[in-house]
Amino acid sequence: MASRLQFLGLPPELLMKIVSYLPARDVSSVCQSCKKLLQLADQELVWQNLIKAEFNIRNQLSNYRGSFKDVYTKILYEYKNMLGLWQPEMGSYGGLLHIKLREGKLIGEECFAPIDPDVYQNLRIKRLFSIQLSGDLSRVDVLCYRGFAGPHPSHIEYTESGNVKFRCSDSDSHKHPEGKQSEFESWLVEETGQRPSEFFVHGQELLLMKFLVTTQLGCTYDLTRVHLPPPEVDVVIQPGLFKGNYGGHGIELIMLEYLPNKTEARGKKITGDPNVPANKISLYIDLTRPMVLSIEQQRTIDLLQQIDIPDLPPDTYPNNLQQQSFRVPDDCFERFNRTPTTCIARFHANGQIAGHDYSNPSQTPGHWVVFNENTFGFLWLELKSFSLYSRVTEEFD
């Protein structure tokens, strides 16, 4: 009893500091022990520190003027497992969704690839939903931001598999007041920066297909967790998210990852298209087969396919790679013309291709070209096409 009285006899500021470092379960126990500790545990600093410690959320709290206790007990306690990156199931198209805490709300933001063809541009961000306290703080509202009528009710539920299902409760709010054609034109300008009249017929068909699928599924879909790979040692370029050109399908997002033995790397699609959908492997890279080519050998695709490219010695990768010149072959289609002229490594690789609806998938030969820590390319030899990939540099707290 004496030690208990001695502890409670500490200055209130010190007691609050001690309580503020306790985990949530212990704070709850402290609240039940005595009135004085109940009052201390009710202080906003305690709950602000809890949020910082448990969710590694710091700078995002500096401008918030509401109740941190309400945010923790009414929002984060229920929805804390939703923080981070998710992939919405949108048919073959997939997607990337970032859920974060801002201004006392959980915000779900769709992360779209930049407008084709500039892979160096930032992701385009659009709010999809928010989870927030109602005006009178009596309940938690889940609001959908899709459509043209402003925020409207929706709800979120957890599935048995541990995934999340998002469901809008007012699909009529997604409709354009002037009809489907106006809705498509509005979406098209947002997606491409161009009007429908500026596209050739096949380009319009691909975009119309994407519009119909994504708007139809935009009211209800499952979310699957996306895990960013950890940093690696002894690799030519760090793994992570990249933006890359995919011809008429525009810019797509892929996840570059290394297999455990580091003899192979793969590029998995986070967003996809009707040919090679999201979650399929786009690039298969053989790290045991680096190569060095002269500028003259790179003059045309036909020349590249005719020459016998010798493999470098086994100990070349990753420590003995040397910078070499690079050029896009003259007979190769290049969608984006800001490609570097030197690279730090070049490897034999395969890219996956398929017909519509992922029919008859196959691998076609290519070269994986690493320019620097944030940029690589893929030369599709048989397709006579070059794709450039740039790292996603946005931070996902």
Coordinates of C-alpha atoms in Angstrom, one line a residue, residues 30-313:
V30 CA -5.1 1.9 -15.0
C31 CA -8.4 3.5 -15.5
Q32 CA -10.1 1.0 -13.3
S33 CA -7.7 1.2 -10.4
C34 CA -8.6 4.6 -8.9
K35 CA -10.2 7.9 -9.7
K36 CA -7.0 9.8 -9.9
L37 CA -5.5 7.5 -12.5
L38 CA -8.8 7.4 -14.4
Q39 CA -8.6 11.2 -14.7
L40 CA -5.0 11.0 -15.9
A41 CA -5.7 8.3 -18.4
D42 CA -8.4 10.5 -19.9
Q43 CA -5.9 13.1 -20.9
E44 CA -5.4 13.7 -24.6
L45 CA -1.6 13.4 -24.4
V46 CA -2.0 9.7 -23.4
W47 CA -4.1 8.9 -26.4
Q48 CA -2.0 10.9 -28.8
N49 CA 1.1 9.0 -27.7
L50 CA -0.7 5.7 -28.0
I51 CA -1.5 6.5 -31.6
K52 CA 2.1 7.5 -32.3
A53 CA 3.5 4.4 -30.7
E54 CA 1.1 1.8 -32.0
F55 CA 0.7 3.0 -35.6
N56 CA 4.0 4.9 -36.1
I57 CA 1.9 8.0 -36.9
R58 CA 3.6 11.2 -35.9
N59 CA 3.7 14.3 -38.2
Q60 CA 0.1 13.6 -39.3
L61 CA -1.2 14.4 -35.9
S62 CA 0.4 17.8 -35.4
N63 CA -2.5 19.8 -36.9
Y64 CA -5.4 17.8 -35.5
R65 CA -7.5 19.7 -33.0
G66 CA -10.1 17.0 -32.0
S67 CA -10.1 14.3 -29.4
F68 CA -7.3 11.7 -29.8
K69 CA -9.2 9.5 -27.4
D70 CA -12.2 9.4 -29.6
V71 CA -10.0 8.7 -32.7
Y72 CA -8.4 5.8 -30.9
T73 CA -11.3 4.2 -29.2
K74 CA -14.0 4.8 -31.8
I75 CA -12.1 4.6 -35.1
L76 CA -8.6 3.0 -34.8
Y77 CA -9.7 0.3 -32.3
E78 CA -12.2 -1.0 -34.8
Y79 CA -10.4 -0.3 -38.1
K80 CA -6.7 -0.3 -37.2
N81 CA -6.0 -3.4 -39.4
M82 CA -7.1 -1.4 -42.5
L83 CA -4.1 1.0 -42.4
G84 CA -1.6 0.5 -45.3
L85 CA -1.8 -0.6 -48.9
W86 CA -4.5 -2.7 -50.5
Q87 CA -5.4 -4.0 -53.9
P88 CA -9.1 -3.6 -55.0
E89 CA -10.4 -6.5 -57.1
M90 CA -11.4 -4.8 -60.3
G91 CA -11.6 -7.6 -62.8
S92 CA -8.3 -7.7 -64.8
Y93 CA -7.4 -4.1 -63.9
G94 CA -6.7 -4.4 -60.2
G95 CA -5.6 -1.2 -58.5
L96 CA -3.8 0.3 -55.5
L97 CA -5.5 1.8 -52.5
H98 CA -3.7 3.5 -49.6
I99 CA -5.5 3.8 -46.3
K100 CA -4.0 6.3 -43.8
L101 CA -4.9 8.5 -40.8
R102 CA -5.3 12.2 -41.5
E103 CA -7.1 14.9 -39.5
G104 CA -8.7 12.3 -37.2
K105 CA -10.1 10.3 -40.1
L106 CA -9.1 7.1 -41.9
I107 CA -8.8 8.1 -45.6
G108 CA -8.9 5.6 -48.4
E109 CA -7.1 7.0 -51.5
E110 CA -7.0 5.3 -54.9
C111 CA -3.5 5.6 -56.4
F112 CA -3.6 5.7 -60.2
A113 CA -0.6 5.5 -62.5
P114 CA 0.3 8.8 -64.2
I115 CA -1.2 9.7 -67.5
D116 CA 0.5 7.8 -70.4
P117 CA 3.3 8.0 -71.4
D118 CA 5.3 9.9 -68.7
V119 CA 6.3 7.3 -66.2
Y120 CA 8.4 9.9 -64.3
Q121 CA 5.2 11.7 -63.1
N122 CA 3.8 11.1 -59.6
L123 CA 0.8 8.8 -59.0
R124 CA -2.6 10.4 -59.3
I125 CA -4.4 10.4 -56.0
K126 CA -8.2 10.3 -55.6
R127 CA -10.2 9.9 -52.4
L128 CA -12.4 6.8 -52.4
F129 CA -13.8 6.8 -48.8
S130 CA -13.4 8.1 -45.3
I131 CA -14.1 6.6 -41.9
Q132 CA -14.8 9.4 -39.5
L133 CA -16.8 10.5 -36.5
S134 CA -20.2 12.0 -37.0
G135 CA -20.7 15.7 -36.2
D136 CA -22.0 14.9 -32.7
L137 CA -19.3 12.2 -32.1
S138 CA -22.0 9.6 -31.4
R139 CA -21.1 7.2 -34.2
V140 CA -18.6 6.4 -36.9
D141 CA -19.6 7.2 -40.5
V142 CA -18.2 5.4 -43.6
L143 CA -18.5 7.8 -46.5
C144 CA -18.0 7.0 -50.2
Y145 CA -16.5 9.8 -52.4
R146 CA -17.1 8.2 -55.8
G147 CA -19.4 9.8 -58.3
F148 CA -20.9 13.3 -58.7
A149 CA -23.2 13.9 -55.7
G150 CA -20.6 14.4 -52.9
P151 CA -19.9 12.0 -50.0
H152 CA -22.6 9.4 -49.4
P153 CA -23.1 6.4 -47.1
S154 CA -21.1 3.2 -47.5
H155 CA -19.9 0.5 -45.2
I156 CA -16.9 -1.8 -44.7
E157 CA -16.8 -5.4 -43.5
Y158 CA -14.2 -8.0 -42.8
T159 CA -14.3 -11.3 -44.7
E160 CA -13.5 -14.7 -43.2
S161 CA -10.3 -14.7 -45.2
G162 CA -9.0 -11.6 -43.5
N163 CA -9.6 -9.3 -46.4
V164 CA -11.9 -6.3 -46.5
K165 CA -15.1 -5.7 -48.5
F166 CA -16.1 -2.2 -49.4
R167 CA -19.7 -1.6 -50.3
C168 CA -21.3 1.7 -51.3
S169 CA -24.9 2.1 -50.1
D170 CA -26.0 4.6 -52.7
S171 CA -24.9 3.6 -56.2
D172 CA -27.1 6.3 -57.7
S173 CA -24.7 8.9 -56.4
H174 CA -22.1 7.5 -58.8
K175 CA -24.1 8.4 -61.9
H176 CA -23.4 11.5 -64.0
P177 CA -26.4 13.8 -63.9
E178 CA -26.2 14.1 -67.7
G179 CA -26.1 10.4 -68.4
K180 CA -23.7 7.6 -69.2
Q181 CA -22.0 9.2 -72.2
S182 CA -21.2 12.3 -70.1
E183 CA -19.9 10.0 -67.4
F184 CA -17.6 8.3 -69.8
E185 CA -16.3 11.5 -71.3
S186 CA -15.6 12.9 -67.8
W187 CA -13.8 9.6 -66.9
L188 CA -11.8 9.7 -70.1
V189 CA -10.5 13.2 -69.6
E190 CA -9.5 12.2 -66.0
E191 CA -7.9 9.0 -67.2
T192 CA -6.0 10.2 -70.3
G193 CA -6.2 14.0 -70.3
Q194 CA -7.9 13.8 -73.8
R195 CA -11.3 14.0 -75.2
P196 CA -12.9 10.9 -77.0
S197 CA -12.5 12.5 -80.4
E198 CA -8.7 12.4 -80.0
F199 CA -8.5 8.6 -79.9
F200 CA -8.3 6.1 -82.7
V201 CA -11.0 3.4 -82.7
H202 CA -9.0 0.6 -81.0
G203 CA -7.8 3.0 -78.3
Q204 CA -11.4 4.0 -77.6
E205 CA -12.5 0.3 -77.3
L206 CA -9.8 -0.5 -74.7
L207 CA -10.7 2.6 -72.7
L208 CA -14.4 2.0 -72.9
M209 CA -13.9 -1.6 -71.7
K210 CA -12.0 -0.4 -68.7
F211 CA -14.6 2.3 -68.0
L212 CA -17.4 -0.2 -68.0
V213 CA -15.7 -2.8 -65.8
T214 CA -14.3 -0.4 -63.2
T215 CA -17.5 1.7 -62.9
Q216 CA -19.7 -1.4 -62.6
L217 CA -17.4 -2.9 -59.9
G218 CA -16.9 0.5 -58.2
C219 CA -19.8 0.1 -55.8
T220 CA -18.7 -3.2 -54.2
Y221 CA -15.4 -5.0 -54.2
D222 CA -13.0 -6.9 -52.0
L223 CA -9.6 -5.4 -50.9
T224 CA -6.5 -7.6 -50.6
R225 CA -3.5 -6.6 -48.6
V226 CA -0.4 -5.4 -50.6
H227 CA 2.9 -6.0 -48.9
L228 CA 5.9 -3.9 -50.0
P229 CA 9.1 -6.1 -50.1
P230 CA 11.8 -5.3 -47.6
P231 CA 15.2 -3.9 -48.7
E232 CA 17.7 -6.4 -50.1
V233 CA 21.4 -6.6 -50.0
D234 CA 23.6 -7.5 -53.0
V235 CA 21.1 -6.6 -55.7
V236 CA 21.4 -4.4 -58.7
I237 CA 18.3 -2.4 -57.8
Q238 CA 16.1 -2.4 -54.8
P239 CA 12.7 -4.1 -55.0
G240 CA 9.4 -2.1 -54.8
L241 CA 6.6 -0.5 -56.9
F242 CA 7.3 0.8 -60.4
K243 CA 5.3 2.5 -63.1
G244 CA 5.8 1.1 -66.6
N245 CA 4.5 1.6 -70.2
Y246 CA 2.3 -1.1 -71.6
G247 CA 1.4 0.1 -75.1
G248 CA -2.2 0.8 -75.7
H249 CA -3.1 -0.2 -72.1
G250 CA -1.2 2.9 -70.8
I251 CA 1.0 2.9 -67.7
E252 CA 0.6 0.1 -65.2
L253 CA 2.0 -0.6 -61.8
I254 CA 4.2 -3.6 -61.1
M255 CA 6.0 -4.9 -58.0
L256 CA 9.6 -5.8 -58.6
E257 CA 10.7 -8.7 -56.3
Y258 CA 13.6 -11.1 -55.9
L259 CA 13.3 -14.8 -55.4
P260 CA 15.0 -16.1 -52.2
N261 CA 18.1 -17.3 -54.0
K262 CA 18.4 -14.0 -55.8
T263 CA 19.1 -15.7 -59.1
E264 CA 15.8 -14.5 -60.5
A265 CA 13.7 -11.3 -60.2
R266 CA 10.1 -10.9 -61.2
G267 CA 7.8 -8.1 -62.0
K268 CA 4.2 -8.8 -60.7
K269 CA 1.4 -6.7 -61.9
I270 CA -0.5 -4.7 -59.3
T271 CA -2.6 -3.1 -62.0
G272 CA -3.3 -5.0 -65.2
D273 CA -5.3 -5.2 -68.4
P274 CA -7.4 -7.7 -70.3
N275 CA -4.4 -9.4 -71.8
V276 CA -2.2 -9.9 -68.8
P277 CA -4.3 -9.2 -65.7
A278 CA -3.4 -7.8 -62.3
N279 CA -1.5 -10.4 -60.1
K280 CA 0.1 -12.1 -63.0
I281 CA 3.8 -12.1 -63.6
S282 CA 4.8 -9.6 -66.3
L283 CA 8.6 -9.9 -66.2
Y284 CA 10.9 -13.0 -65.6
I285 CA 14.5 -11.9 -65.1
D286 CA 17.5 -14.3 -65.2
L287 CA 20.1 -12.7 -62.9
T288 CA 22.6 -15.4 -63.8
R289 CA 22.9 -14.1 -67.3
P290 CA 24.1 -10.5 -67.4
M291 CA 25.5 -9.2 -70.8
V292 CA 27.5 -6.3 -72.2
L293 CA 26.6 -4.9 -75.6
S294 CA 28.3 -2.2 -77.8
I295 CA 26.3 0.6 -79.3
E296 CA 26.6 -0.9 -82.7
Q297 CA 25.2 -4.2 -81.6
Q298 CA 22.1 -2.3 -80.3
R299 CA 21.4 -0.5 -83.6
T300 CA 18.4 -2.7 -84.6
I301 CA 16.3 -5.5 -83.0
D302 CA 17.1 -7.6 -86.1
L303 CA 20.8 -7.2 -85.3
L304 CA 20.3 -8.1 -81.7
Q305 CA 18.5 -11.3 -82.6
Q306 CA 21.2 -12.3 -85.1
I307 CA 24.3 -12.0 -82.8
D308 CA 25.4 -14.5 -80.3
I309 CA 25.4 -12.6 -77.0
P310 CA 27.9 -14.4 -74.6
D311 CA 27.1 -14.6 -71.0
L312 CA 29.4 -12.9 -68.6
P313 CA 31.4 -14.9 -66.0

